[in-house]
Coordinates of C-alpha atoms in Angstrom, one line a residue:
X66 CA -32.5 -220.4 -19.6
X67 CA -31.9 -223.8 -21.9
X68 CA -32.3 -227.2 -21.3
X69 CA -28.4 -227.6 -21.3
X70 CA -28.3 -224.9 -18.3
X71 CA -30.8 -226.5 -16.4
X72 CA -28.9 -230.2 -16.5
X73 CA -25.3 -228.6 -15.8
X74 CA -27.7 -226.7 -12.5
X75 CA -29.3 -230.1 -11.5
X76 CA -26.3 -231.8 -11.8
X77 CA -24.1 -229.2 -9.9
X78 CA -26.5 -228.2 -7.2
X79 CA -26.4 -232.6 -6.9
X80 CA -23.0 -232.4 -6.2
X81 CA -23.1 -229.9 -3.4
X82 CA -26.0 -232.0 -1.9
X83 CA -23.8 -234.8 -1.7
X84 CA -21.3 -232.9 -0.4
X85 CA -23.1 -231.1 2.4
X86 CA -24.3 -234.6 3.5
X87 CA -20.7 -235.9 3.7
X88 CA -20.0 -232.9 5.7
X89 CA -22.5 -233.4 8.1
X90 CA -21.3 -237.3 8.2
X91 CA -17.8 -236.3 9.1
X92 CA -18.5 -233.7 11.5
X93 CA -20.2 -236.7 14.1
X94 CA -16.4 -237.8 14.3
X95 CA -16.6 -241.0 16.0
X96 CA -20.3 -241.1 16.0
X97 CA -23.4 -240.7 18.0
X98 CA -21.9 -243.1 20.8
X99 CA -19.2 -242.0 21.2
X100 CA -20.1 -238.1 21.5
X101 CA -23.1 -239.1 24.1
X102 CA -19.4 -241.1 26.2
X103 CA -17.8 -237.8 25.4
X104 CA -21.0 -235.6 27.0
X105 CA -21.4 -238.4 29.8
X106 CA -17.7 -236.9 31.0
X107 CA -19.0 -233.5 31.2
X108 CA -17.1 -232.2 28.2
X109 CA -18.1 -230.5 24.8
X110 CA -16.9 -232.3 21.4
X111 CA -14.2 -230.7 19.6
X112 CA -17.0 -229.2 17.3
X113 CA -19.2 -227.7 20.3
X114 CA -16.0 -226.2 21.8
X115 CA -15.4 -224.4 18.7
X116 CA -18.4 -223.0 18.0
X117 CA -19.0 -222.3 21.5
X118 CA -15.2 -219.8 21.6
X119 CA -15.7 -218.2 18.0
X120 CA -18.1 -215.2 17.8
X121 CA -21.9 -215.8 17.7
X122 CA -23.2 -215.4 14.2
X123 CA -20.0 -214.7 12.6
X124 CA -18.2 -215.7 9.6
X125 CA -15.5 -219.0 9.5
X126 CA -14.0 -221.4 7.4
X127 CA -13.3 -224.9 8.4
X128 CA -9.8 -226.1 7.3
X129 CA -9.2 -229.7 5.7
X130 CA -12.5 -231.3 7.1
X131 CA -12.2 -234.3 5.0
X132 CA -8.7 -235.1 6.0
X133 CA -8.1 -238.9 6.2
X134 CA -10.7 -239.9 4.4
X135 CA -10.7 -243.5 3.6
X136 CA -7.4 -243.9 4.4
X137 CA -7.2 -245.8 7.8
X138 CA -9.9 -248.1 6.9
X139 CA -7.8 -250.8 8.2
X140 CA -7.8 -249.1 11.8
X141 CA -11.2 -247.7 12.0
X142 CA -11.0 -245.1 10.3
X143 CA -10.1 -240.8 11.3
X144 CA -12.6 -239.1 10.4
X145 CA -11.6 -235.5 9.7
X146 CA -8.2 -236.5 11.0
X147 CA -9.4 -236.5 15.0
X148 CA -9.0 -232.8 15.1
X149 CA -11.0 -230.0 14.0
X150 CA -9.7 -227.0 12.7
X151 CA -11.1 -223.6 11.7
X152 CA -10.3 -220.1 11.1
X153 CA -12.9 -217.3 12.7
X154 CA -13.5 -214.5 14.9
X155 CA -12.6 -214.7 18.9
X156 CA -14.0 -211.1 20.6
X157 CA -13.4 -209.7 16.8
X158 CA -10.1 -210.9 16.3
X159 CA -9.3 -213.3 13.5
X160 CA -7.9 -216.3 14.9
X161 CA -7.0 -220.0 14.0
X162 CA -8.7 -222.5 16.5
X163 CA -7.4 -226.6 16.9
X164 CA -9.1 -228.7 18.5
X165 CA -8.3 -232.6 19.3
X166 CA -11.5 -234.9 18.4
X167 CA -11.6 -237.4 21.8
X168 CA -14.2 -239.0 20.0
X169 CA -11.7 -240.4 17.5
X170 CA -9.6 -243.0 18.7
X171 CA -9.6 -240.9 22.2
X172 CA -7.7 -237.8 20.0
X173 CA -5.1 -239.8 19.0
X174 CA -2.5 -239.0 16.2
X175 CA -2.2 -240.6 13.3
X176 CA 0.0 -239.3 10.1
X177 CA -2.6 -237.3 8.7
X178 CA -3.5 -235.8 12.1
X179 CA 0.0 -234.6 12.3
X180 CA -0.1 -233.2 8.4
X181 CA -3.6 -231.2 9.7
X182 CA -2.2 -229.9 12.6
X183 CA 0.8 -228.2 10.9
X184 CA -1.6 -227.2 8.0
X185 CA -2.9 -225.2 10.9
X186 CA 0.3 -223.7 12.3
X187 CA 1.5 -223.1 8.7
X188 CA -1.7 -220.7 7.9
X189 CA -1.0 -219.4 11.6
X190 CA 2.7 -218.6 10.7
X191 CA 2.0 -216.9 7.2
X192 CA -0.7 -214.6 8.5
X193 CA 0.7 -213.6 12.1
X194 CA -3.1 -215.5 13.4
X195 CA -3.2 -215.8 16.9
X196 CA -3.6 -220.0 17.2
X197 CA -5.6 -221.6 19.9
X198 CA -5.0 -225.4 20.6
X199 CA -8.0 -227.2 22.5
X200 CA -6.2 -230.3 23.5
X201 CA -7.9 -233.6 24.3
X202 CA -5.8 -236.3 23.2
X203 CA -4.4 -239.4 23.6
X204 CA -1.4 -238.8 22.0
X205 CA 0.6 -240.7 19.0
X206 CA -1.6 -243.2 17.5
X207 CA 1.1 -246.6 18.0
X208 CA 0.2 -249.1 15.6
X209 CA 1.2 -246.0 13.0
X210 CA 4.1 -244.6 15.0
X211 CA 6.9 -244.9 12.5
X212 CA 4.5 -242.4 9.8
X213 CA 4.6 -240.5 11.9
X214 CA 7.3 -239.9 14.7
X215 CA 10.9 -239.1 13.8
X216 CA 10.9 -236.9 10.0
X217 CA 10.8 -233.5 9.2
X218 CA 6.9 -233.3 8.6
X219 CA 6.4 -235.7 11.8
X220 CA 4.5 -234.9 15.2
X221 CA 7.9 -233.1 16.6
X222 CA 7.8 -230.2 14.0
X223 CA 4.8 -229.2 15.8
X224 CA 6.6 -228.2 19.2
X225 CA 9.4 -226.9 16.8
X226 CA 6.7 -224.7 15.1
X227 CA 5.4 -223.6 18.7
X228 CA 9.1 -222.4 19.5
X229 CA 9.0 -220.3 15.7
X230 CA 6.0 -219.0 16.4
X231 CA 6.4 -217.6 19.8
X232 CA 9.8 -215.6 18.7
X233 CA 7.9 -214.3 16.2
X234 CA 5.2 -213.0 18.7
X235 CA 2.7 -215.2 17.3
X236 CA 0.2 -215.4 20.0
X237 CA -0.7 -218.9 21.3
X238 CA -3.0 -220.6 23.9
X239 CA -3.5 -224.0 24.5
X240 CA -6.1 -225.1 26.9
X241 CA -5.6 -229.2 28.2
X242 CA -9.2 -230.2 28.1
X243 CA -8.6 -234.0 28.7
X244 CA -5.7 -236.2 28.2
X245 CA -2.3 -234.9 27.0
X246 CA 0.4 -237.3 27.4
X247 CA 4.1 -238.0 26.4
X248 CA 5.6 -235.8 23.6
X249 CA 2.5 -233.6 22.8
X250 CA 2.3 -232.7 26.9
X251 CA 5.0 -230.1 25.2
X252 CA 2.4 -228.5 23.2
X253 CA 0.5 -226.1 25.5
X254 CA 3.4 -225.2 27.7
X255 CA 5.6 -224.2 24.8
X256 CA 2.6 -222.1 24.3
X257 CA 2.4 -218.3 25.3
X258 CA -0.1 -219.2 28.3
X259 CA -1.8 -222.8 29.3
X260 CA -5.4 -223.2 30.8
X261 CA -6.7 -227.0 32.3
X262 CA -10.1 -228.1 33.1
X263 CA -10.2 -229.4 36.7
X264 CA -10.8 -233.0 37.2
X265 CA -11.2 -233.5 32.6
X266 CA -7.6 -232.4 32.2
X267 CA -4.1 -233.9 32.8
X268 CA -1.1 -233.5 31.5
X269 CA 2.0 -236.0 31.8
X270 CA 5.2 -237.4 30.2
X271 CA 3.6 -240.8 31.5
X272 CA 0.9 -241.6 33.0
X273 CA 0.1 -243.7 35.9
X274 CA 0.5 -247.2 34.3
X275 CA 3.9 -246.6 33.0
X276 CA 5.4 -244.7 36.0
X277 CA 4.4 -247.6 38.1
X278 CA 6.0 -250.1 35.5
X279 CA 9.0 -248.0 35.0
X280 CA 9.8 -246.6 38.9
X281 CA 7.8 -248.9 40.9
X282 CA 5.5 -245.8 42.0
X283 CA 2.0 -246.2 42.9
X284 CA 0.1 -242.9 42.3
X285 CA -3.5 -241.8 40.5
X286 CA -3.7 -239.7 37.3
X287 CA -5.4 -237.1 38.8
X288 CA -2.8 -236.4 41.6
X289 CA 0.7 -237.5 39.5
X290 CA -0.3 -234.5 36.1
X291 CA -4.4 -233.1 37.2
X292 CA -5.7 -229.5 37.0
X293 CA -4.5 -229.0 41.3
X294 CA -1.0 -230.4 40.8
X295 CA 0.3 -228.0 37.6
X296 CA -1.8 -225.2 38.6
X297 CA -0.6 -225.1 42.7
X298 CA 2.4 -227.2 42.5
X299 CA 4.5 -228.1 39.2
X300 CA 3.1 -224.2 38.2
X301 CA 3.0 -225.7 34.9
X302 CA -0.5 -224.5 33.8
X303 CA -1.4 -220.8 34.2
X304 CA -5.5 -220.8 35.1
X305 CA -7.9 -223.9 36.6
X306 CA -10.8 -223.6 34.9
X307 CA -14.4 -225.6 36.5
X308 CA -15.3 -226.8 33.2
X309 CA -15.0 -226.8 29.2
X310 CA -17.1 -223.5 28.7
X311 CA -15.2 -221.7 32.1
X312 CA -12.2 -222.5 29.8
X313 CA -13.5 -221.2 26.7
X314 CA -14.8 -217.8 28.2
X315 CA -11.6 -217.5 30.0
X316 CA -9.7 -217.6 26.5
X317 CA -12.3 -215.4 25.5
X318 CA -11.2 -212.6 28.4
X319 CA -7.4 -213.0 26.9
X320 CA -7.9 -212.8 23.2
X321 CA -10.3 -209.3 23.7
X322 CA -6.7 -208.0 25.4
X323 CA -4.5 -208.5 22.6
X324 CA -3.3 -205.1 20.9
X325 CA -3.6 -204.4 17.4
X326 CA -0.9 -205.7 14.5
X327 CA 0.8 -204.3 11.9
X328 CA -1.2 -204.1 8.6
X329 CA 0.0 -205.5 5.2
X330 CA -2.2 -202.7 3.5
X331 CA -3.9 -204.4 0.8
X332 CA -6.6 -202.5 -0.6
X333 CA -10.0 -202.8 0.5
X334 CA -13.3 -200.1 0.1
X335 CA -16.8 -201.2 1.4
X336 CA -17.7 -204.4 -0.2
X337 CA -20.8 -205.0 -2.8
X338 CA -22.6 -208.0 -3.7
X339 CA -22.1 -209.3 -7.8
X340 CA -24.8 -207.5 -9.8
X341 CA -25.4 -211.5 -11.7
X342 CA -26.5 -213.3 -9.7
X343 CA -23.7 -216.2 -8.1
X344 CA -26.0 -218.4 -8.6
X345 CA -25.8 -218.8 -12.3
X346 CA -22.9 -220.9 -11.5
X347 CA -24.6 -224.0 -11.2
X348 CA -26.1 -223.7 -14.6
X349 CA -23.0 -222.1 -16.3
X350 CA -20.7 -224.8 -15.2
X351 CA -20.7 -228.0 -17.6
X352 CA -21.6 -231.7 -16.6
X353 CA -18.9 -232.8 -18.3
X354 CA -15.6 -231.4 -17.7
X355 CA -14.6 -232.0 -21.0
X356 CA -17.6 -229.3 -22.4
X357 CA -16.5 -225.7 -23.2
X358 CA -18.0 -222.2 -21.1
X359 CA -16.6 -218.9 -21.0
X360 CA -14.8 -218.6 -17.7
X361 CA -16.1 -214.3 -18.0
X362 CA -19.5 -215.4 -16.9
X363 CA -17.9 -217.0 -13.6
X364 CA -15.7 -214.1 -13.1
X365 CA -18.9 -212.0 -12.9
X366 CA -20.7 -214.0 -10.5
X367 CA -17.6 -213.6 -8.2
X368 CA -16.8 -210.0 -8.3
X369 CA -18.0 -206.7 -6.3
X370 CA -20.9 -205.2 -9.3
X371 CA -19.6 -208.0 -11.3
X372 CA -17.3 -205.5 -12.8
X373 CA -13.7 -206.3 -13.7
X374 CA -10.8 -204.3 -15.9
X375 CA -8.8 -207.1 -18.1
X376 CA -5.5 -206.6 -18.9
X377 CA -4.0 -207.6 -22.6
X378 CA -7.8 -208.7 -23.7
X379 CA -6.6 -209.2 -27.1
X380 CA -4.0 -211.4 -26.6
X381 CA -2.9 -214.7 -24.9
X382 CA -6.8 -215.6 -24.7
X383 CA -6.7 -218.8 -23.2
X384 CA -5.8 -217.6 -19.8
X385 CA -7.9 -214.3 -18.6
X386 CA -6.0 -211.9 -16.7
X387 CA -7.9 -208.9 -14.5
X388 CA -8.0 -206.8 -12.0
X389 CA -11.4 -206.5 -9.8
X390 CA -12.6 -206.3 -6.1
X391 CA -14.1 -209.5 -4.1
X392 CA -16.0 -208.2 -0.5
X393 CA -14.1 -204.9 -1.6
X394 CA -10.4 -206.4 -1.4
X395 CA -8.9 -205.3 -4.7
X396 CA -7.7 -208.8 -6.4
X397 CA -5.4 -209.6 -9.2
X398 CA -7.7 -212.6 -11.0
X399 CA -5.6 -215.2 -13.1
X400 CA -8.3 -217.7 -14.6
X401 CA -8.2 -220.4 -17.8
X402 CA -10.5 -219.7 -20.5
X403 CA -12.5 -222.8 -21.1
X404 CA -14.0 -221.9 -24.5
X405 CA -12.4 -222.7 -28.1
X406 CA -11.1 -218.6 -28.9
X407 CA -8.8 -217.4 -32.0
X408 CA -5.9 -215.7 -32.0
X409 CA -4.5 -212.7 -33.8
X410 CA -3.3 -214.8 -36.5
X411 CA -6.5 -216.9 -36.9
X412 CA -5.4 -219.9 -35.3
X413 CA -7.8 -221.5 -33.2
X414 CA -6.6 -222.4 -29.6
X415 CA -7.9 -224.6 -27.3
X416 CA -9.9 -223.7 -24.0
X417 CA -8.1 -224.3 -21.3
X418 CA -4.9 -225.2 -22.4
X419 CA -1.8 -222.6 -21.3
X420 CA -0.2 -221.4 -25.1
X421 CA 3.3 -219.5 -25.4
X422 CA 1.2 -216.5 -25.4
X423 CA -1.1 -216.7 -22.4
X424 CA 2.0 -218.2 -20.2
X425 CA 3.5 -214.7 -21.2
X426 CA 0.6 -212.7 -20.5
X427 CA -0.2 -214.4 -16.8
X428 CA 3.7 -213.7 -15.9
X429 CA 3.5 -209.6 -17.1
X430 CA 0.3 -210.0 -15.1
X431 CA 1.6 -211.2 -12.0
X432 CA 4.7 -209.4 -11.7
X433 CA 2.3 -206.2 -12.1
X434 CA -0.1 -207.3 -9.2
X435 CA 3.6 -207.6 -7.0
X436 CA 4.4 -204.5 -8.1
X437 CA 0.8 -203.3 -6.8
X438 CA 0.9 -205.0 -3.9
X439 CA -2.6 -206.5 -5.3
X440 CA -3.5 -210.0 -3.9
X441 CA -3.5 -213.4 -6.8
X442 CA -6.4 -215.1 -7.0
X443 CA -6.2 -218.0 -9.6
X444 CA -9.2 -219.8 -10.8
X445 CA -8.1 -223.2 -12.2
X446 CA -9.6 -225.3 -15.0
X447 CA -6.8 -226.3 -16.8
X448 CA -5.7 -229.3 -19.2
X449 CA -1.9 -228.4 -19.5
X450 CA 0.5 -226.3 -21.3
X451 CA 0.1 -226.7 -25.2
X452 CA 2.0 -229.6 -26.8
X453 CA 3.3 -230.6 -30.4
X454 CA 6.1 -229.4 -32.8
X455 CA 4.7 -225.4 -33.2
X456 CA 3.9 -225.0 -29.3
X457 CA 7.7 -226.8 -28.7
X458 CA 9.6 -224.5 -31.6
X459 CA 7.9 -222.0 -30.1
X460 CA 9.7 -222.6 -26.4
X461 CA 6.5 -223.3 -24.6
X462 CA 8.8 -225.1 -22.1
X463 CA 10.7 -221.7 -22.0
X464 CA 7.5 -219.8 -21.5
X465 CA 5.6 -222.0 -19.2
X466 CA 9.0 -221.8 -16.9
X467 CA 9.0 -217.8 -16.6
X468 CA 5.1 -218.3 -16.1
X469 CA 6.1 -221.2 -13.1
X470 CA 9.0 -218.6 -12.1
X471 CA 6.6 -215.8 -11.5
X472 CA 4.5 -218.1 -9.3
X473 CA 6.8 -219.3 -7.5
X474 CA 8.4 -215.5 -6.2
X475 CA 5.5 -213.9 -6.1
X476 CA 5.3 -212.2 -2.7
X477 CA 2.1 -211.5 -2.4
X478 CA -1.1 -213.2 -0.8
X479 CA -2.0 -215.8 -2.9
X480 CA -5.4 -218.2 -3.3
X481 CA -6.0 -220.8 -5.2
X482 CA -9.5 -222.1 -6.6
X483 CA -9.8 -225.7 -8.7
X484 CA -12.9 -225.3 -10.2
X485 CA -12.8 -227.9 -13.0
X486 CA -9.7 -229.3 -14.7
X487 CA -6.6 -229.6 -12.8
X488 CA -3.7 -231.3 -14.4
X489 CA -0.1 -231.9 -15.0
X490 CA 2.0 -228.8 -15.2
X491 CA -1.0 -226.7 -15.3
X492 CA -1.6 -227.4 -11.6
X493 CA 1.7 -226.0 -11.1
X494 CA 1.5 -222.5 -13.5
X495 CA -1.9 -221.8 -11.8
X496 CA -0.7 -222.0 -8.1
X497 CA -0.9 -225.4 -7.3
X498 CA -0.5 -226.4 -3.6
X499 CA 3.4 -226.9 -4.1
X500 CA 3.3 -222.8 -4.8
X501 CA 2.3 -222.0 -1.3
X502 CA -1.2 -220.1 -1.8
X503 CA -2.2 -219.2 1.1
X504 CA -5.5 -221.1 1.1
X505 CA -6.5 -223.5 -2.0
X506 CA -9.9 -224.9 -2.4
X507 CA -11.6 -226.7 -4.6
X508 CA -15.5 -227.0 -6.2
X509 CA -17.2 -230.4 -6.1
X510 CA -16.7 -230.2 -9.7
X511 CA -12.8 -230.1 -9.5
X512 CA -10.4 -233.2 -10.6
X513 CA -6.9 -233.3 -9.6
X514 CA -4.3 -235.8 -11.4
X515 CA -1.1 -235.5 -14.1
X516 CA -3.7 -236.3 -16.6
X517 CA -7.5 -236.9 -16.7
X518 CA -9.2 -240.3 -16.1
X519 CA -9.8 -240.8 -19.8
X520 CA -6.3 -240.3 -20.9
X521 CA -4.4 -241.8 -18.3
X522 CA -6.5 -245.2 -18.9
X523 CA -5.4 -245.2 -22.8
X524 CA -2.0 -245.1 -21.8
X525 CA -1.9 -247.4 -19.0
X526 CA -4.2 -249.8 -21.1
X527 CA -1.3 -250.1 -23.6
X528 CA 1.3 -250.6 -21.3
X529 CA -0.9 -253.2 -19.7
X530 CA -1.7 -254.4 -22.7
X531 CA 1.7 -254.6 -24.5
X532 CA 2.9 -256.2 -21.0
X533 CA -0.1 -259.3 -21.4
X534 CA 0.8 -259.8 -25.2
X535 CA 4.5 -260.4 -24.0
X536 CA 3.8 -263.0 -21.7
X537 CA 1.7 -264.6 -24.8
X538 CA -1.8 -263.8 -24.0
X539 CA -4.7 -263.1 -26.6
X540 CA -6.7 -259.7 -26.1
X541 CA -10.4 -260.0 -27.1
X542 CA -11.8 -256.6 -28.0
X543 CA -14.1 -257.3 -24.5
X544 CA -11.0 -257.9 -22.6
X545 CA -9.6 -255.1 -23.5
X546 CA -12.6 -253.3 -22.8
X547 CA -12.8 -254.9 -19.2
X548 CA -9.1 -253.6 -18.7
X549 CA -10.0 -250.1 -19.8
X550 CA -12.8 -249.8 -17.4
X551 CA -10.9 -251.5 -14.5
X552 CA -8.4 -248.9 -14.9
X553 CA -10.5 -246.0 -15.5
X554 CA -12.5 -246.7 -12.3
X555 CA -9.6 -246.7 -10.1
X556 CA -8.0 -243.6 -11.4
X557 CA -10.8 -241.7 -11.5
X558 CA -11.4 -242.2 -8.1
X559 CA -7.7 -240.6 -7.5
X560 CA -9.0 -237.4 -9.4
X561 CA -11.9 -237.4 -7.4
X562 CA -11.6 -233.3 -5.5
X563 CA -12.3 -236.0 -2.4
X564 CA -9.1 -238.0 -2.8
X565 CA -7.2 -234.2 -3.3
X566 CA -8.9 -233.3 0.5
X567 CA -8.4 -236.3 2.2
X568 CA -4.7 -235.9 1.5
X569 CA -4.8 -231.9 2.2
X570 CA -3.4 -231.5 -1.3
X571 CA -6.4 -228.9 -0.7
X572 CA -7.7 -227.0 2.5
X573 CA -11.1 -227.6 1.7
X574 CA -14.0 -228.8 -0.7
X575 CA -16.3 -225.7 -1.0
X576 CA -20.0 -224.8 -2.5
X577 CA -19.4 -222.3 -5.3
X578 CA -21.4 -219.7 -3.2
X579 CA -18.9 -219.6 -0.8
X580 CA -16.0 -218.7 -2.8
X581 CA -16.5 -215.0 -2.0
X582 CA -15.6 -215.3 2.1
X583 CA -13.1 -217.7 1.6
X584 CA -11.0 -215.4 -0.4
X585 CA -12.3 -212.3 1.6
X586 CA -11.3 -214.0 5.1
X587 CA -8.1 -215.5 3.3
X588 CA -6.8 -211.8 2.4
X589 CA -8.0 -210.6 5.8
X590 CA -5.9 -212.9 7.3
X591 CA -3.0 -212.3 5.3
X592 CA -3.2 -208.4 6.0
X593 CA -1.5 -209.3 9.6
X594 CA 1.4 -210.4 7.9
X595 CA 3.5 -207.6 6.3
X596 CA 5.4 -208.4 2.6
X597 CA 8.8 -208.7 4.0
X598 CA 10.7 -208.8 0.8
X599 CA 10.9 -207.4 -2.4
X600 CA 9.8 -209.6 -6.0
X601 CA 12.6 -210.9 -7.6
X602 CA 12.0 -213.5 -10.7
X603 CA 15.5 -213.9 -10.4
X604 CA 17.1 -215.7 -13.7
X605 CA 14.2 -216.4 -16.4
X606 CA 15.3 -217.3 -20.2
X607 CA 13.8 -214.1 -21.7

């Protein structure tokens, strides 16, 4: 191995570090207080509950953990958006689990709680996933209320999404494991069947306080919405459970009952491991996201026998188009080239940058894997789509457009990977999270924006700059440099892949060597979901 290899593995394997230990930071949720309150009560944290319904020793992905992110500072904080969310195995079955974070502001919801919690239903909807909510909340977060009450993306699409779900036979079960109050008190009973933990769980329009300010009555919690009242009287809950874990294993007796489902019928043979070792990544992968690699040696380290069979090798370079298998799911892989390559005329084109040519290639491409019915998997380290006179005379606009079309009909599973580079229009072409991939994840080495940090501060120095000279000022050459660095900071901290997944403009931030069961468990999960109509690019300027 050379030096250069060894920095781009320290560096890399760095990142992953840092990213494991922000993991474990947001999985305390509240913190060590207020999960030893939470225990004190007899209950399990959100986490615990999870861990303690999927399968021991099996496989799971956890969905948007770094959701609100330093965005509620102001408030406190919401760590992983007060609700943890995951999809894994119940008694075999693949399932999507919720589960409200009482340690967080007692489970409230604030906008970016509401944003996770339809993430979930969304994946739940596209794949036909059973979805099991684990409610312990206090409900809307008020101080926030108008982000998050009355619009289309708001707290009520959730019950709407309950009502979707259950006409198409999408089974759910919601078990009321503390507080649930007000509006989300629809939630579990708009679900298929509703379990509550005696003396932990309630569930009311209003509780005590407000019926006695509103009616005059006088009455406790535990009597006016507890586990007694809706399981012997109201008959709104379906099973009393003793505690968190009789809950749990009680869900665990339904889900093992569930029949079989229809299959989408992607193709799958036993799996193998990648002959190079997947490790390799760390070193392959540049520092610098502006330094060239060959995205082939990636590809390999990804694969089943790192074997792949490209289609149109010889032309359209820049993006690399190929079919292959990943845990024995046969894949159609739609990846930038990140290394300098020549065309057929001589012309040198830049890695990972979209040209006429490889915007024409990636659409034959992905109308083929439709035509297949071969999953997309797009890995994404891209600058753009080619500009200047030649790219423009040459209808790169035209050719970019049939690439977006493509996309954006395609009707099969797709998954989205952000390795390095993600920007402008490029996001878009390769799958972005406005394209509806099915899941889209990113590497700790990814960066998200219309334009990279370096670029963007050039042009927003000169507007600033141009704007300062108007008003008369003089700018030193140290000034200017001050500005430069003032604005490079702050936009580089929106390209951070951190910003992207606080935001859920991805599902999660991922170590390299997990790549493989994320895509594996994402095309599982879309086998339970039949292609229900045919591709159709519809009209595209030829």
């Amino acid at each position: 191995m050379d030096l250069n290899f060894n920095k781009n593995e320290d560096y890399n394997k760095l990142l992953v570090s840092q990213l494991n230990n922000r993991l474990a930071k947001v999985h305390l949720g509240g913190g060590k207080k207020s999960i030893e309150k939470q225990h004190a009560k007899g209950k399990m944290t959100a986490h615990e509950r999870v861990n303690y319904l999927l399968d021991p020793n099996s496989k799971s992905i956890e969905i948007a953990a770094f959701a609100g992110e330093d965005m509620y500072e102001s408030h406190g904080g919401c760590p992983s958006a007060g609700v943890v969310v995951k999809i894994g195995y119940i008694k075999g079955k693949q399932c999507v689990v919720v589960a409200n974070d009482a340690t967080v502001k007692a489970g409230a919801w604030f906008p970016i709680t509401a944003k996770k919690n339809l993430r979930a239903q969304e994946i739940a909807i596209e794949n036909r996933l059973p979805i099991i909510y684990l409610v312990d909340s206090a409900g809307v977060y008020l101080p926030l209320q108008d982000e998050i009450f009355p619009d289309k993306e708001h707290f009520g699409r959730i019950f709407r999404n309950n009502a979707v779900m259950s006409s198409m036979g999408i089974t759910q079960i919601a078990a009321v494991m503390g507080s649930c109050v007000a509006g989300g008190a629809y939630l579990p009973i708009m679900s298929d069947e509703a379990l509550i933990v005696d003396k932990t769980g309630s569930i009311f329009l209003a509780g005590s306080y407000l019926v006695k300010a509103a009616i005059g009555e006088t009455i406790d919690n535990e009597t006016l919405g507890g586990a007694t009242t809706h399981c012997e009287i109201s008959g709104v809950t379906d099973y009393k459970a003793k505690d968190d874990k009789d809950a749990l294993d009680t869900i665990k007796n339904i889900i093992d009952k569930i029949g079989d489902y229809d299959k989408a019928g992607y193709n799958r043979i036993d799996a193998a491991k990648p002959k190079e070792n997947p490790e390799d990544i760390y070193g392959i992968l540049p520092k610098s996201r502006a330094d060239q690699y060959d995205m082939h040696d990636i590809i390999k380290r990804l694969v089943d026998n790192s074997e792949f069979d490209e289609y149109k090798v010889g032309y359209g370079k820049t993006i690399i188009t190929c079919y292959a298998r990943i845990d024995g799911w046969a894949v159609g892989i739609v990846a930038n080239q990140r290394k300098l390559v020549k065309n057929a005329k001589g012309e040198m084109q830049f890695g990972g940058v979209i040209y006429n040519d490889s915007a024409d290639k990636a659409t034959r491409f992905i109308a083929n894997c439709n035509q297949k019915k071969i999953p997309l998997v797009f890995l994404q380290d891209v600058t753009g789509f080619m500009v200047g006179s030649k790219s423009e005379h040459g209808g790169i606009i035209k050719d970019g457009a049939k690439m977006v079309n493509a996309v954006s009909n395609s009707v099969v599973p797709k998954f989205t990977i952000i390795i390095g580079n993600s920007y402008g229009a490029g996001n878009y072409a390769m799958c972005g999270k406005a394209y509806d991939p099915r899941l889209i994840v990113s590497w700790p080495s990814a960066e998200l924006a219309v334009m990279s940090g370096n670029s963007a501060a050039k042009v927003l120095l000169q507007i600033e700059k141009a704007s300062l000279e108007k008003k008369g000022e003089k700018i030193t050459k140290e000034k200017e440099e001050a500005l430069y660095n003032k604005i490079k900071d702050r936009y580089d901290n929106q390209v951070s892949p951190y910003y992207a997944a606080s935001r859920i403009w991805t599902d999660a931030i991922i170590d390299p060597l997990d790549t493989r069961k994320w895509i594996s468990m994402g095309i599982e999960a879309a086998n339970h979901a039949p292609i229900e109509k045919p591709f159709n690019l519809g009209v595209i300027q030829v």
